[in-house]
Coordinates of C-alpha atoms in Angstrom, one line a residue:
X1 CA 0.0 0.0 0.0
X2 CA 1.1 3.5 -0.7
X3 CA 0.0 6.9 0.5
X4 CA 1.1 9.9 2.5
X5 CA 2.1 9.5 6.1
X6 CA -0.5 10.7 8.5
X7 CA 0.1 14.1 10.1
X8 CA 1.4 13.6 13.7
X9 CA -0.7 14.7 16.6
X10 CA 0.4 18.1 18.0
X11 CA 0.9 19.4 21.5
X12 CA -2.4 21.2 21.1
X13 CA -4.1 17.9 20.4
X14 CA -2.7 16.4 23.5
X15 CA -3.5 19.5 25.6
X16 CA -7.2 19.2 24.5
X17 CA -7.2 15.5 25.5
X18 CA -5.8 16.2 28.9
X19 CA -8.2 19.1 29.5
X20 CA -11.1 16.8 28.4
X21 CA -10.0 14.1 30.7
X22 CA -9.6 16.4 33.7
X23 CA -13.1 17.9 33.0
X24 CA -14.7 14.5 32.7
X25 CA -13.0 13.4 35.9
X26 CA -14.4 16.4 37.8
X27 CA -17.9 15.7 36.4
X28 CA -17.6 12.1 37.6
X29 CA -16.8 13.3 41.1
X30 CA -13.1 12.4 41.0
X31 CA -10.5 14.6 42.7
X32 CA -8.0 13.9 40.0
X33 CA -6.6 11.3 37.6
X34 CA -3.3 9.4 37.8
X35 CA -2.1 7.8 34.6
X36 CA 0.8 5.3 34.5
X37 CA 2.7 4.1 31.3
X38 CA 0.3 2.4 29.0
X39 CA -2.3 3.2 26.4
X40 CA -4.0 6.0 28.4
X41 CA -0.7 7.8 28.8
X42 CA 0.1 7.4 25.1
X43 CA -3.3 8.8 24.2
X44 CA -3.1 11.7 26.6
X45 CA 0.6 12.7 26.0
X46 CA 2.2 10.7 23.2
X47 CA 4.8 9.4 25.7
X48 CA 5.9 5.8 25.9
X49 CA 8.9 5.2 28.3
X50 CA 11.7 3.1 26.7
X51 CA 11.3 0.7 29.6
X52 CA 8.7 0.4 32.3
X53 CA 10.4 -0.3 35.6
X54 CA 9.8 0.0 39.4
X55 CA 10.7 3.7 39.1
X56 CA 7.4 5.8 39.1
X57 CA 6.2 7.5 36.0
X58 CA 2.8 9.1 36.5
X59 CA 0.7 11.8 34.8
X60 CA -1.3 13.9 37.3
X61 CA -4.4 15.5 36.1
X62 CA -7.0 17.6 38.0
X63 CA -9.5 20.2 37.0
X64 CA -8.1 23.7 37.4
X65 CA -4.5 22.5 37.5
X66 CA -1.9 22.3 34.8
X67 CA -1.0 18.7 34.0
X68 CA 2.2 17.4 35.4
X69 CA 4.2 14.3 34.4
X70 CA 6.3 12.8 37.2
X71 CA 9.3 11.0 35.8
X72 CA 12.6 9.6 37.0
X73 CA 15.4 12.1 36.3
X74 CA 17.3 9.6 34.1
X75 CA 14.2 9.3 31.8
X76 CA 13.4 13.0 31.7
X77 CA 15.2 13.7 28.4
X78 CA 13.0 11.1 26.6
X79 CA 9.9 12.5 28.2
X80 CA 10.8 16.0 27.0
X81 CA 10.8 14.7 23.4
X82 CA 7.3 13.4 23.6
X83 CA 4.9 15.1 21.3
X84 CA 2.7 16.2 24.1
X85 CA 5.5 17.5 26.4
X86 CA 4.9 21.1 25.6
X87 CA 1.3 20.8 26.9
X88 CA 2.4 19.8 30.4
X89 CA 5.0 20.3 33.1
X90 CA 7.7 17.7 33.8
X91 CA 8.5 17.0 37.5
X92 CA 11.5 14.7 37.7
X93 CA 12.7 12.9 40.8
X94 CA 16.1 11.3 41.6
X95 CA 16.9 7.9 43.0
X96 CA 16.8 8.1 46.8
X97 CA 13.9 10.5 46.8
X98 CA 10.2 9.6 47.5
X99 CA 8.3 9.9 44.2
X100 CA 5.0 9.4 46.1
X101 CA 5.5 12.4 48.2
X102 CA 6.2 14.4 45.0
X103 CA 2.9 13.1 43.5
X104 CA 1.0 13.7 46.7
X105 CA 2.1 17.3 46.8
X106 CA 0.8 17.9 43.3
X107 CA -2.6 16.5 44.1
X108 CA -2.9 17.9 47.6
X109 CA -2.0 21.6 47.4
X110 CA -4.5 22.4 50.2
X111 CA -3.5 19.5 52.4
X112 CA -7.1 18.2 52.3
X113 CA -6.4 14.6 51.1
X114 CA -4.0 13.4 53.9
X115 CA -6.5 12.5 56.6
X116 CA -10.0 12.7 58.0
X117 CA -9.9 16.4 58.7
X118 CA -10.4 17.0 55.0
X119 CA -14.0 15.9 55.5
X120 CA -14.2 12.5 53.8
X121 CA -12.3 10.3 51.4
X122 CA -11.3 11.8 48.1
X123 CA -11.8 9.5 45.1
X124 CA -9.0 9.4 42.5
X125 CA -9.1 7.7 39.1
X126 CA -6.1 5.6 38.2
X127 CA -5.1 3.8 35.0
X128 CA -5.8 0.1 35.0
X129 CA -2.3 -1.0 34.4
X130 CA -0.7 0.9 37.3
X131 CA 1.6 -1.4 39.3
X132 CA 0.3 -2.4 42.7
X133 CA 3.7 -1.2 44.1
X134 CA 2.8 2.4 43.0
X135 CA -0.8 2.3 44.0
X136 CA 0.2 1.2 47.5
X137 CA 2.8 3.9 47.7
X138 CA 0.2 6.5 46.8
X139 CA -2.2 5.2 49.4
X140 CA 0.5 5.5 52.0
X141 CA 1.3 9.1 51.0
X142 CA -2.4 10.1 50.8
X143 CA -4.3 8.0 53.4
X144 CA -7.4 10.2 52.9
X145 CA -7.9 8.8 49.4
X146 CA -9.6 5.9 47.6
X147 CA -9.1 4.8 44.0
X148 CA -11.2 3.7 41.0
X149 CA -9.8 2.2 37.7
X150 CA -10.2 4.4 34.7
X151 CA -12.2 1.7 33.0
X152 CA -14.7 1.8 35.9
X153 CA -14.7 5.6 36.4
X154 CA -14.3 7.0 32.9
X155 CA -15.0 4.1 30.5
X156 CA -15.8 6.3 27.6
X157 CA -12.7 8.6 27.9
X158 CA -11.1 7.4 24.7
X159 CA -14.3 6.0 23.0
X160 CA -15.3 8.9 20.8
X161 CA -12.6 9.5 18.1
X162 CA -11.9 12.7 16.3
X163 CA -11.5 13.1 12.6
X164 CA -7.7 12.4 12.7
X165 CA -8.2 9.3 14.8
X166 CA -10.9 8.0 12.4
X167 CA -8.5 8.5 9.5
X168 CA -5.9 6.4 11.3
X169 CA -8.4 3.6 12.1
X170 CA -9.6 3.6 8.5
X171 CA -6.0 3.3 7.3
X172 CA -5.4 0.4 9.7
X173 CA -8.5 -1.3 8.5
X174 CA -7.6 -0.9 4.9
X175 CA -4.1 -2.4 5.6
X176 CA -5.8 -5.4 7.3
X177 CA -8.0 -5.7 4.2
X178 CA -5.0 -5.7 1.9
X179 CA -3.5 -8.5 4.0
X180 CA -6.6 -10.6 3.6
X181 CA -6.7 -10.1 -0.2
X182 CA -3.2 -11.4 -0.3
X183 CA -3.6 -14.3 2.1
X184 CA -6.6 -15.7 0.2
X185 CA -4.3 -16.3 -2.7
X186 CA -1.8 -18.5 -0.9
X187 CA -2.1 -22.3 -0.5
X188 CA -3.8 -23.5 2.6
X189 CA -4.1 -27.3 2.1
X190 CA -1.1 -29.2 3.4
X191 CA 0.3 -26.4 5.4
X192 CA 0.3 -25.9 9.1
X193 CA -1.8 -23.2 10.8
X194 CA 1.4 -21.6 12.1
X195 CA 2.7 -21.2 8.5
X196 CA -0.4 -19.3 7.4
X197 CA -0.3 -17.3 10.6
X198 CA 3.3 -16.3 9.9
X199 CA 2.3 -15.2 6.4
X200 CA -0.5 -13.1 7.8
X201 CA 1.9 -11.4 10.3
X202 CA 4.3 -10.6 7.5
X203 CA 1.6 -9.2 5.4
X204 CA 0.3 -6.9 8.2
X205 CA 3.8 -5.6 8.6
X206 CA 4.3 -5.2 4.8
X207 CA 1.1 -3.1 4.8
X208 CA 2.3 -0.8 7.5
X209 CA 1.6 -2.4 10.9
X210 CA 4.3 -1.7 13.4
X211 CA 2.8 -4.2 15.9
X212 CA 1.0 -7.5 15.2
X213 CA -1.3 -8.4 18.1
X214 CA -2.8 -11.6 16.9
X215 CA -3.0 -13.9 13.9
X216 CA -5.6 -16.6 14.6
X217 CA -5.7 -19.3 12.0
X218 CA -8.3 -21.9 13.3
X219 CA -8.8 -24.8 10.9
X220 CA -11.5 -27.5 11.0
X221 CA -12.5 -28.4 14.5
X222 CA -10.1 -25.7 15.9
X223 CA -12.5 -23.1 14.4
X224 CA -15.0 -23.9 17.2
X225 CA -12.6 -22.2 19.7
X226 CA -13.0 -18.4 19.2
X227 CA -9.5 -17.7 20.7
X228 CA -7.7 -20.7 19.3
X229 CA -3.9 -20.5 19.7
X230 CA -2.2 -21.3 16.4
X231 CA -0.6 -24.7 16.4
X232 CA 0.9 -27.3 14.1
X233 CA -2.3 -28.8 12.8
X234 CA -2.0 -29.4 9.1
X235 CA -4.9 -27.7 7.2
X236 CA -6.8 -30.2 5.0
X237 CA -9.1 -30.0 2.0
X238 CA -12.6 -29.7 3.3
X239 CA -11.7 -27.5 6.3
X240 CA -13.4 -24.3 7.3
X241 CA -10.7 -21.9 8.4
X242 CA -11.4 -18.9 10.7
X243 CA -8.9 -16.0 10.2
X244 CA -8.8 -13.3 12.9
X245 CA -6.0 -10.9 12.8
X246 CA -4.9 -7.3 13.7
X247 CA -2.5 -5.0 15.4
X248 CA -1.4 -1.4 15.4
X249 CA -0.6 0.8 12.4
X250 CA 0.6 4.4 13.2
X251 CA -0.6 3.8 16.7
X252 CA -4.2 2.7 16.0
X253 CA -5.7 -0.7 15.8
X254 CA -7.0 -3.1 13.2
X255 CA -9.1 -6.2 13.8
X256 CA -10.9 -8.2 11.2
X257 CA -12.2 -11.8 10.8
X258 CA -13.1 -13.7 7.7
X259 CA -13.8 -17.4 7.4
X260 CA -12.6 -19.2 4.3
X261 CA -13.1 -22.8 3.0
X262 CA -10.4 -25.1 1.6
X263 CA -12.2 -26.4 -1.5
X264 CA -15.9 -26.7 -1.9
X265 CA -18.0 -26.5 1.3
X266 CA -20.9 -28.7 2.2
X267 CA -24.4 -27.4 2.1
X268 CA -24.4 -27.1 5.9
X269 CA -21.1 -25.2 6.0
X270 CA -22.4 -22.8 3.4
X271 CA -25.7 -22.4 5.3
X272 CA -23.9 -21.6 8.6
X273 CA -21.6 -19.1 6.9
X274 CA -24.5 -17.4 5.3
X275 CA -26.3 -17.2 8.6
X276 CA -23.3 -15.5 10.3
X277 CA -23.1 -13.1 7.4
X278 CA -26.7 -12.2 7.8
X279 CA -26.2 -11.7 11.5
X280 CA -23.2 -9.5 10.9
X281 CA -25.3 -7.4 8.5
X282 CA -28.1 -7.1 11.1
X283 CA -25.6 -5.9 13.7
X284 CA -24.2 -3.4 11.4
X285 CA -27.6 -2.1 10.4
X286 CA -28.5 -1.6 14.1
X287 CA -25.7 1.0 14.4
X288 CA -26.9 4.6 14.7
X289 CA -26.5 7.5 17.1
X290 CA -28.6 7.2 20.3
X291 CA -29.0 3.4 20.1
X292 CA -27.8 1.5 23.2
X293 CA -24.7 -0.7 22.6
X294 CA -26.7 -3.8 23.6
X295 CA -29.0 -3.3 20.6
X296 CA -26.2 -4.1 18.3
X297 CA -25.7 -7.4 20.2
X298 CA -29.4 -8.1 20.2
X299 CA -29.8 -7.6 16.5
X300 CA -27.0 -9.9 15.5
X301 CA -27.8 -12.5 18.2
X302 CA -31.5 -12.7 17.2
X303 CA -30.6 -13.8 13.7
X304 CA -28.5 -16.7 14.9
X305 CA -31.0 -17.6 17.7
X306 CA -33.9 -17.6 15.3
X307 CA -32.1 -20.1 13.1
X308 CA -31.6 -22.5 16.1
X309 CA -27.9 -21.8 16.7
X310 CA -28.2 -19.4 19.6
X311 CA -26.3 -21.7 22.0
X312 CA -23.3 -21.7 19.7
X313 CA -22.8 -17.9 19.6
X314 CA -20.7 -17.8 22.8
X315 CA -19.2 -14.3 23.0
X316 CA -20.3 -10.6 22.8
X317 CA -20.9 -9.1 19.4
X318 CA -18.2 -6.5 19.6
X319 CA -15.6 -4.4 21.4
X320 CA -14.2 -0.9 21.0
X321 CA -10.9 -0.2 19.3
X322 CA -8.5 2.7 19.2
X323 CA -4.9 2.9 20.6
X324 CA -5.6 -0.7 21.7
X325 CA -7.3 -3.4 19.8
X326 CA -9.8 -4.1 22.7
X327 CA -11.3 -1.2 24.8
X328 CA -14.7 0.2 25.6
X329 CA -17.5 0.4 24.4
X330 CA -18.6 -3.2 24.3
X331 CA -21.6 -4.5 22.3
X332 CA -23.1 -6.8 24.9
X333 CA -26.4 -7.3 26.6
X334 CA -26.7 -5.0 29.6
X335 CA -24.5 -2.2 28.1
X336 CA -27.1 0.6 27.9
X337 CA -24.7 3.5 27.0
X338 CA -25.9 5.1 23.7
X339 CA -23.8 5.1 20.6
X340 CA -22.2 8.4 19.7
X341 CA -20.8 9.5 16.4
X342 CA -17.1 8.8 16.4
X343 CA -17.3 5.6 18.4
X344 CA -15.5 2.7 16.8
X345 CA -16.0 -1.0 17.5
X346 CA -16.1 -4.5 16.0
X347 CA -19.3 -6.2 14.9
X348 CA -18.3 -9.9 14.9
X349 CA -21.0 -12.6 15.5
X350 CA -20.0 -16.2 15.2
X351 CA -21.2 -19.8 15.3
X352 CA -19.0 -22.4 16.9
X353 CA -19.9 -26.1 16.5
X354 CA -17.8 -28.1 19.0
X355 CA -15.6 -30.7 17.3
X356 CA -16.6 -29.7 13.8
X357 CA -16.0 -26.1 12.7
X358 CA -16.6 -22.4 13.4
X359 CA -17.5 -19.3 11.5
X360 CA -16.9 -15.6 12.4
X361 CA -17.2 -12.5 10.3
X362 CA -15.9 -9.2 11.7
X363 CA -15.7 -5.6 10.6
X364 CA -14.7 -2.5 12.5
X365 CA -17.5 0.0 12.3
X366 CA -17.7 3.7 13.2
X367 CA -20.8 5.5 14.2
X368 CA -21.7 8.3 11.8
X369 CA -24.3 11.1 12.1
X370 CA -27.1 8.9 10.7
X371 CA -25.9 5.3 10.9
X372 CA -22.6 3.4 10.7
X373 CA -19.6 3.1 8.3
X374 CA -17.6 -0.1 7.9
X375 CA -13.8 0.3 8.1
X376 CA -13.3 -3.2 6.6
X377 CA -14.6 -3.9 3.1
X378 CA -13.4 -7.3 1.9
X379 CA -15.8 -9.9 0.7
X380 CA -18.1 -11.3 3.4
X381 CA -19.4 -14.1 1.2
X382 CA -17.8 -17.5 1.4
X383 CA -14.3 -17.4 0.0
X384 CA -12.9 -20.6 -1.5
X385 CA -9.1 -21.1 -1.1
X386 CA -6.8 -23.9 -2.3

């Protein structure tokens, strides 16, 4: 694939994200946000430490305060080069000093969070992948606090993408599509699943992915396991083969599934594949602003249940995608949050017949002003491979 490189996010982009996060935290009743290295820190600042160690790195956000990134002194030069560095203040600490005291002072300028005289316990949001070592250190430094994971406290923080993010997700989806168009041309019969998976990983990298997160190749009875780990099973003629693959391109995710058949399928295999394709289409057509996430799941699941295969659809219909390949929102029964333009998520119903075969068809979909738009556009009909 060719094309111009995407324009990088600017310090202003990251400043707007941090302001939005601090504002949403205040609206949710949080006294502040603490963000350790991981996808949230990348999204908010563009910074990824070269190594994540026991030394504390933490972004401190609170409404009405300038954002501060606490970093070890020896890593400060790298942090200063992050694209969002001009939108925040760096506060470095040297070995032998207490980084938790530094962080506590940033959050507790009034001395209200250190004990009961502050009038209650302050709730802080903290990124999900913060080490327990660091959380315990913060609790000791700020005994008048309690903590909620960002997924629990602000699950929709990264869910609504702006135009630039949508362009990056679309480009990642197109790259995954290009990989599928190539892989369907290779020989399947007589080769191991691991061989085809290696081909898929190489194709994703050739089409611009810097990170390959998964390349599921599940042939024959292995296709009945949605998260089958690629093995040395030799693919045979007559096999249904579930292909599920994705990763990160320019920092944003791809994730698509197609199910191919080695040689001509049986009538039942074709019927089940057509059923899953119909369910996937029903899920896609349910996408529009204001509709609850669970309605996407209900629409896809109803098609499969009505055909008598409901017990074989054993997972949610979809998950969000962005700077990670799995994130909120989730298309599942009980998720009543409404869809909002800019949300991106998978629509991936499946049928899994134990000991026999499985079928899954998956596209990434974004919510538009009046419906949805697919970011994957390869054939959803049965594809025959050699």
